[in-house]
Coordinates of C-alpha atoms and ligand atoms in Angstrom, one line a residue:
X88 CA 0.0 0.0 0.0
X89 CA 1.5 3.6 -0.7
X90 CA 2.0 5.8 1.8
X91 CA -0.9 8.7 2.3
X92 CA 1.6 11.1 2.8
X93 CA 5.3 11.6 2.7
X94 CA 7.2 15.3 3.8
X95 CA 11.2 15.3 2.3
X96 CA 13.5 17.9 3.9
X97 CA 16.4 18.8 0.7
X98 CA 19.1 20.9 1.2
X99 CA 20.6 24.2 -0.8
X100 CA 23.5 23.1 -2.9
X101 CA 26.3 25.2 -5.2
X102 CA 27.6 24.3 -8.0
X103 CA 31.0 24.3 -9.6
X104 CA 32.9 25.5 -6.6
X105 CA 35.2 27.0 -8.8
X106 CA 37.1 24.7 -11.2
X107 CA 34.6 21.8 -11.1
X108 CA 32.1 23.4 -13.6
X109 CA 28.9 20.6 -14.3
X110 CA 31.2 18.2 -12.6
X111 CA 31.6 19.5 -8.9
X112 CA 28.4 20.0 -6.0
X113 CA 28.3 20.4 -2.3
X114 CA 25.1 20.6 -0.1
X115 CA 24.7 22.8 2.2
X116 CA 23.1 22.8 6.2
X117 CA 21.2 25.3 5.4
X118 CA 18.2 26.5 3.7
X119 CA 16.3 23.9 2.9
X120 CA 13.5 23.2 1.0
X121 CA 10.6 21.3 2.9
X122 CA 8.0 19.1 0.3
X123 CA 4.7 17.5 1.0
X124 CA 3.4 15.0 -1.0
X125 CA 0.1 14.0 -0.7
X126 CA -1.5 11.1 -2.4
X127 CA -5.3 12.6 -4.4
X128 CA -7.0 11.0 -6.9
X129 CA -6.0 12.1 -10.1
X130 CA -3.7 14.9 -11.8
X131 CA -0.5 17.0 -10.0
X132 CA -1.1 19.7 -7.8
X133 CA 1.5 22.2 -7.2
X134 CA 1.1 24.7 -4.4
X135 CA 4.1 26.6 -3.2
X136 CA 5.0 28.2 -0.6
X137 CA 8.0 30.6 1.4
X138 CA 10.7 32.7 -0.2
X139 CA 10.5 33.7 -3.8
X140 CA 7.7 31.1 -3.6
X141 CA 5.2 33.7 -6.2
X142 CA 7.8 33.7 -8.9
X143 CA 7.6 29.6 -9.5
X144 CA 5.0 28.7 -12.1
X145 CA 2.5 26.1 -10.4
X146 CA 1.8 24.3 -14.1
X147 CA 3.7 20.8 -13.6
X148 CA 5.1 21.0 -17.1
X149 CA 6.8 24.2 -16.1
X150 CA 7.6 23.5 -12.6
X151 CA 11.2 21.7 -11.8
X152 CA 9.1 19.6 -8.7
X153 CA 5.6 18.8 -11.6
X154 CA 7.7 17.8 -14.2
X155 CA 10.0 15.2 -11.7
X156 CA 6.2 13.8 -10.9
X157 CA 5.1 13.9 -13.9
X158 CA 7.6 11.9 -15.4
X159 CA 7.7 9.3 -12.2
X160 CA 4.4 9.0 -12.2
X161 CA 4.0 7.6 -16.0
X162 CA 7.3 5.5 -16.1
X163 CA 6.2 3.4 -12.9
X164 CA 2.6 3.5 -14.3
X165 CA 1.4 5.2 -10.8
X166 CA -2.2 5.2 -10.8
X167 CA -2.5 8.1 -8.4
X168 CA -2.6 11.8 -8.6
X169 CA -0.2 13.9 -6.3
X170 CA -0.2 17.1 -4.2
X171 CA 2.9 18.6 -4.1
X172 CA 3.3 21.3 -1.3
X173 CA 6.6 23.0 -1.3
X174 CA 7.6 25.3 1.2
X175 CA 10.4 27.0 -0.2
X176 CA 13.4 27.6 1.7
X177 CA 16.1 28.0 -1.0
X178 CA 15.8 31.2 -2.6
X179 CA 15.1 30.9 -6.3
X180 CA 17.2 32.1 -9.1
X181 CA 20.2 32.9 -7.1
X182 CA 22.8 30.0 -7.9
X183 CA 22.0 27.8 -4.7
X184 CA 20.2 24.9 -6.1
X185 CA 16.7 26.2 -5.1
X186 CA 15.6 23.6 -8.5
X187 CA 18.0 20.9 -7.6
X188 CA 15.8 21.0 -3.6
X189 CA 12.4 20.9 -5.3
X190 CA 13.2 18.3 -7.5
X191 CA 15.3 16.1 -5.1
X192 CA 12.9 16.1 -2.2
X193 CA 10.2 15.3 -4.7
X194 CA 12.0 12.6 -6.5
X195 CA 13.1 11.1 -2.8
X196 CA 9.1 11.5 -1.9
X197 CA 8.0 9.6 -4.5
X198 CA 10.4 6.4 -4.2
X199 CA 9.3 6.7 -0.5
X200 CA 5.8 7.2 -1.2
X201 CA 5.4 3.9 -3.8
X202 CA 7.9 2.2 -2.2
X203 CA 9.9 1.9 -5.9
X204 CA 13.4 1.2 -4.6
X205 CA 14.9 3.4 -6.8
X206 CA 18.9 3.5 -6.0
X207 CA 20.5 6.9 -5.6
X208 CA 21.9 7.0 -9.6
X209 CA 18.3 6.6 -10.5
X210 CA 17.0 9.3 -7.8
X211 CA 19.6 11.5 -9.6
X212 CA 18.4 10.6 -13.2
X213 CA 15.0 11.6 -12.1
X214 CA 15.9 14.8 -10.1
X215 CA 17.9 16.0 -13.1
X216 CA 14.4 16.2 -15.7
X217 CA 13.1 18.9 -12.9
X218 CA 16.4 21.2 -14.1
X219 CA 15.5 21.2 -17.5
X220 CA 12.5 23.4 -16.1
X221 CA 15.1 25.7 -14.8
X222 CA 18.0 25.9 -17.0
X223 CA 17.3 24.2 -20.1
X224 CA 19.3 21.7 -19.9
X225 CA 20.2 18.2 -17.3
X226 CA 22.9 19.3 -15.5
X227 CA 23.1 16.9 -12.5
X228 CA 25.5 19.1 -10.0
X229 CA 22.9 20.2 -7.8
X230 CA 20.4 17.6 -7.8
X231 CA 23.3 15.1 -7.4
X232 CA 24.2 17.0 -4.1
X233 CA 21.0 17.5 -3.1
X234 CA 20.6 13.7 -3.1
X235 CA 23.5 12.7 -1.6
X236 CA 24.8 15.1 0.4
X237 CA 28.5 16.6 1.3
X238 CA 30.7 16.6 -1.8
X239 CA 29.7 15.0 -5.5
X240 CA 32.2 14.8 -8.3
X241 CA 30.2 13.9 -11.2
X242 CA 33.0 11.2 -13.3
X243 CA 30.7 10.6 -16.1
X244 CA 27.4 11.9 -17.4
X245 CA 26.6 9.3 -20.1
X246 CA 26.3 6.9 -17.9
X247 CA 25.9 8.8 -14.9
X248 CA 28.5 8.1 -12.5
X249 CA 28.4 10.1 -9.5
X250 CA 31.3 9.9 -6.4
X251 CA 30.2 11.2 -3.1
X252 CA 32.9 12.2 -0.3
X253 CA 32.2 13.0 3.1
X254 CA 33.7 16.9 3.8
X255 CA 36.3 17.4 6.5
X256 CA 34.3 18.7 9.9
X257 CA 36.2 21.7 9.7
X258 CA 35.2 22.9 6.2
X259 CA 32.8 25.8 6.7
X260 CA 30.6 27.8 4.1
X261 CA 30.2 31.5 3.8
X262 CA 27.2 33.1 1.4
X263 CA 26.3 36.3 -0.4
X264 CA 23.3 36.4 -1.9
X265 CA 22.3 39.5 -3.3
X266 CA 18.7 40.5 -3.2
X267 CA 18.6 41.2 -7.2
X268 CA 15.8 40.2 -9.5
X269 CA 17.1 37.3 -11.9
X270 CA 15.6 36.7 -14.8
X271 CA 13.5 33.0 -15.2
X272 CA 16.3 32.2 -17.5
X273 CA 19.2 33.2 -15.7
X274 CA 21.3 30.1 -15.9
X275 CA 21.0 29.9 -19.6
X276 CA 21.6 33.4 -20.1
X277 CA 24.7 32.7 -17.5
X278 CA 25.9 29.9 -19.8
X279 CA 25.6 31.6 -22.8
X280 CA 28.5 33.9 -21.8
X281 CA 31.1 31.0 -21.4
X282 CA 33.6 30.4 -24.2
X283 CA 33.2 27.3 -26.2
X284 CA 37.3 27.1 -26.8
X285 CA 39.3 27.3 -24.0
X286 CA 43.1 27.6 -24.6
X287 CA 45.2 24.8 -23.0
X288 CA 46.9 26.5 -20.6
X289 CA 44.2 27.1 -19.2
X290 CA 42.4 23.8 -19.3
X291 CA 45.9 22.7 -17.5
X292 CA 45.3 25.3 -14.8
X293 CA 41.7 24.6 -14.1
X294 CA 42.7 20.3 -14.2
X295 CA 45.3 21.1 -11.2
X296 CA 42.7 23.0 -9.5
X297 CA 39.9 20.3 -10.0
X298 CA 41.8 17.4 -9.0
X299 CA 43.3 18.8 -6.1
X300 CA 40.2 19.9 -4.5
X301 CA 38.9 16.2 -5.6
X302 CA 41.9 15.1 -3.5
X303 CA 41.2 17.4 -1.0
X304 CA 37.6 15.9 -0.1
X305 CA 39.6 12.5 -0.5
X306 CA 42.0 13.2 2.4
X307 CA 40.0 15.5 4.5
X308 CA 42.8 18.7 4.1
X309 CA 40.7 21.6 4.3
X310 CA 43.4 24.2 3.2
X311 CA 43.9 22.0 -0.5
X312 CA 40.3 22.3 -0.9
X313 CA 39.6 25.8 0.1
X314 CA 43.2 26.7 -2.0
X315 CA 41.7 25.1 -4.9
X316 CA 38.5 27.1 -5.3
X317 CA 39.6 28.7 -8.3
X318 CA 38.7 28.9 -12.2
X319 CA 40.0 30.0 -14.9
X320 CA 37.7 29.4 -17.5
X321 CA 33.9 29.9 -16.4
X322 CA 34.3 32.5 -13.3
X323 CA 36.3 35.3 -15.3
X324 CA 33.4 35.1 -18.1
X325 CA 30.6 35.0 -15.3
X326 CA 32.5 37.4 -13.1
X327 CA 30.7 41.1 -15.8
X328 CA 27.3 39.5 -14.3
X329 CA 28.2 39.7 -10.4
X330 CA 27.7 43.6 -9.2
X331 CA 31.0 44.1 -6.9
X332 CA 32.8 40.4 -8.2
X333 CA 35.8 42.0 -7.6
X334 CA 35.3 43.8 -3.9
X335 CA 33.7 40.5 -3.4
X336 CA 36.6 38.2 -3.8
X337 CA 38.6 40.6 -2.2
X338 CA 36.9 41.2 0.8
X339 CA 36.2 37.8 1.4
X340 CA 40.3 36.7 0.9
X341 CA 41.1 39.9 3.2
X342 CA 39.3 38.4 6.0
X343 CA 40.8 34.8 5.7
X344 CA 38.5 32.7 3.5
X345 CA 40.7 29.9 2.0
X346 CA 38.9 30.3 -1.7
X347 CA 35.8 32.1 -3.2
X348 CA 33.7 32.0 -6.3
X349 CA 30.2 32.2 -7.5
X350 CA 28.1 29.6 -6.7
X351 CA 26.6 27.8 -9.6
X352 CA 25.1 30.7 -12.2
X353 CA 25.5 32.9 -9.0
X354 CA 24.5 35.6 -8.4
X355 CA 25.0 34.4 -5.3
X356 CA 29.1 34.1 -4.1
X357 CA 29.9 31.7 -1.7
X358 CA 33.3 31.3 0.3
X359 CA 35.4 27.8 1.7
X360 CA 36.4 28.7 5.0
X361 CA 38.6 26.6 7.5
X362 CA 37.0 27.0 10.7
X363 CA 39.3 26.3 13.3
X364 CA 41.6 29.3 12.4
X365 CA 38.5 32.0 10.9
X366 CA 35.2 33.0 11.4
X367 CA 33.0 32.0 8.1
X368 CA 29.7 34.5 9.5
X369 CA 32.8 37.2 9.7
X370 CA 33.8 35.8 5.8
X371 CA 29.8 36.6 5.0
X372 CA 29.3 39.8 6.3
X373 CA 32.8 40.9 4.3
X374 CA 31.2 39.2 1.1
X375 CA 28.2 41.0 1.7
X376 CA 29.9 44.4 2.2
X377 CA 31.4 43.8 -1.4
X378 CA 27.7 43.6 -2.9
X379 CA 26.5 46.8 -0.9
X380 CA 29.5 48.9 -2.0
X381 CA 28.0 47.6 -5.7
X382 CA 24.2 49.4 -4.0
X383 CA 22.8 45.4 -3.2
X384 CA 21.5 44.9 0.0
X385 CA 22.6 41.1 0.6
X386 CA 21.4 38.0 2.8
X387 CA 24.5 37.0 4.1
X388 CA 25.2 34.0 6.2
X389 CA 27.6 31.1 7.4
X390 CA 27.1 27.7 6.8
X391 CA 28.4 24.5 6.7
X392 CA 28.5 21.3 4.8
X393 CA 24.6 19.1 4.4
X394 CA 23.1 16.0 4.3
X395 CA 21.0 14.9 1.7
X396 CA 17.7 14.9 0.6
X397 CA 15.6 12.4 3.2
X398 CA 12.2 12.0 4.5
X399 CA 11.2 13.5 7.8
X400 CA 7.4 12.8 8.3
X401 CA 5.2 9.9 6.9
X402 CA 2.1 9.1 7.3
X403 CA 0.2 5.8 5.8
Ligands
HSE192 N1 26.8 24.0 -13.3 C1 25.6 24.8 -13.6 C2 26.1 26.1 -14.2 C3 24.9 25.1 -12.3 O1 27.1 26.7 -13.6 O2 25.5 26.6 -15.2 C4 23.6 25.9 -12.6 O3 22.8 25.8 -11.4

């Protein structure tokens, strides 16, 4: 018998993290995004809910959380309609995954609702049709974090092969969001901007980078990782779209983060710090400074490594 009712807690997540672009995901503690599924008798039902919550289309076809369902719903020949109530926690269009939650917690909701089994590659696969909503296209970074939680490296796309690290307990997150409207197509617009060529030593600057921060999750070395939060390719193309980029980084390096970058699309920036020797809400507030000196007021905040997506409330 399926469940009445399932609720799935799913983190935030950025993207990238500097030289890992498509490849590289961490989930963060917090926000979250909190989904309700409830089981009705026909059709999908979005409601929504929280921050940024009115700027989500409720049509399922157009909604990263409907079309997930959608899609579940026919390949495991469901005969059930579904309620989706999402209380949003991840602000929308600002580079922290806010897609990759919605999408997760309802792909997790579902498995758990029906029990399907589904292993985590194919909660991924499923998670990923919600981005195309988003960002035109299946890029699996978030939702693959959002799933799994701590670090993903994403080895292969076609198939998917995802690995998943645990992060050292002394790694430490510190976000800028700006409060800026972003258009509904900001991530394509943001990937529009990056070159299609890159020159090789470049590629060879960016490889050091990625693999060292790779290695850096592998042995739990905080400084490697932080030190390796940084791109050569992607970020200086992005960098024209983030008001203050420059004040930003600065600010944020000045006050003893490790590394800094945009996080995913952005706008949002987000900072590795090592917290046993700095202060990541001090790291923020510095970031934050850097989008105010561009005339954005900014949400600014420490965080630290998450868990992934997971049900916290059934009911049968
Ligand atoms: N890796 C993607 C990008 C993340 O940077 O375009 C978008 O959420």
């Amino acid at each position: 018998m399926p469940l009445e009712q399932v609720t799935v807690k799913a983190p935030a997540t950025s993207a990238n993290l500097g030289p890992g672009f498509d490849i590289f995901g961490i989930a963060l503690e917090q926000p979250n995004d909190t989904v309700t599924l409830t089981a009705i008798k026909q059709g999908i039902k979005i409601q929504n809910r929280g921050i940024g919550a009115k700027t989500i289309s409720l049509t399922p076809e157009k909604n990263t959380a409907g079309l997930v369902a959608k899609k579940m719903l026919k390949d495991f020949k469901i005969n059930s309609g579904l309620q989706i109530h999402i209380e949003k926690g991840v602000f929308p269009g600002k580079g922290l995954g806010s897609s990759a939650a919605s999408a997760s917690a309802v792909a997790v909701g579902i498995n758990a609702m029906f029990s399907l089994n589904l292993n985590i590659k194919q909660l991924i696969e499923y998670a990923a049709k919600g981005e195309v909503a988003a960002a035109g296209s299946e890029h699996a970074d978030n939702v693959s974090a959002a799933i799994c939680g701590n670090f993903v490296l994403i080895r292969s796309y076609d198939p998917l092969e995802i690995i998943n690290l645990e992060c050292p307990k002394d790694l430490e997150l510190a976000v800028a969001m700006p409060k800026m409207i972003t258009p509904p197509n900001k991530t394509e617009k943001a990937r529009a901007v990056i070159p299609k060529l890159v020159p090789l030593e470049k590629h060879v600057h960016n490889l050091g980078k990625a693999s060292a921060m790779a290695a850096g999750f592998a042995m739990g070395d905080v400084d490697v990782i932080g030190r390796s939060m940084v791109d050569d390719i992607v970020e200086p193309a992005r960098s024209i779209l983030i008001p203050g980029y420059s004040v930003i980084r600065e600010n944020a390096l000045n006050v003893g983060a490790l590394g800094v970058t945009i996080s995913g699309a952005g706008p949002t920036m987000i900072a590795f710090v090592n917290g046993k020797t700095c202060d990541a809400a001090k790291v923020a507030v510095a970031m934050g400074e850097g989008f105010r000196s561009a005339g954005y007021d900014v949400d600014a905040f420490a965080t630290r490594p998450g868990r992934g997506a997971c049900v916290v409330e059934e009911m049968e």
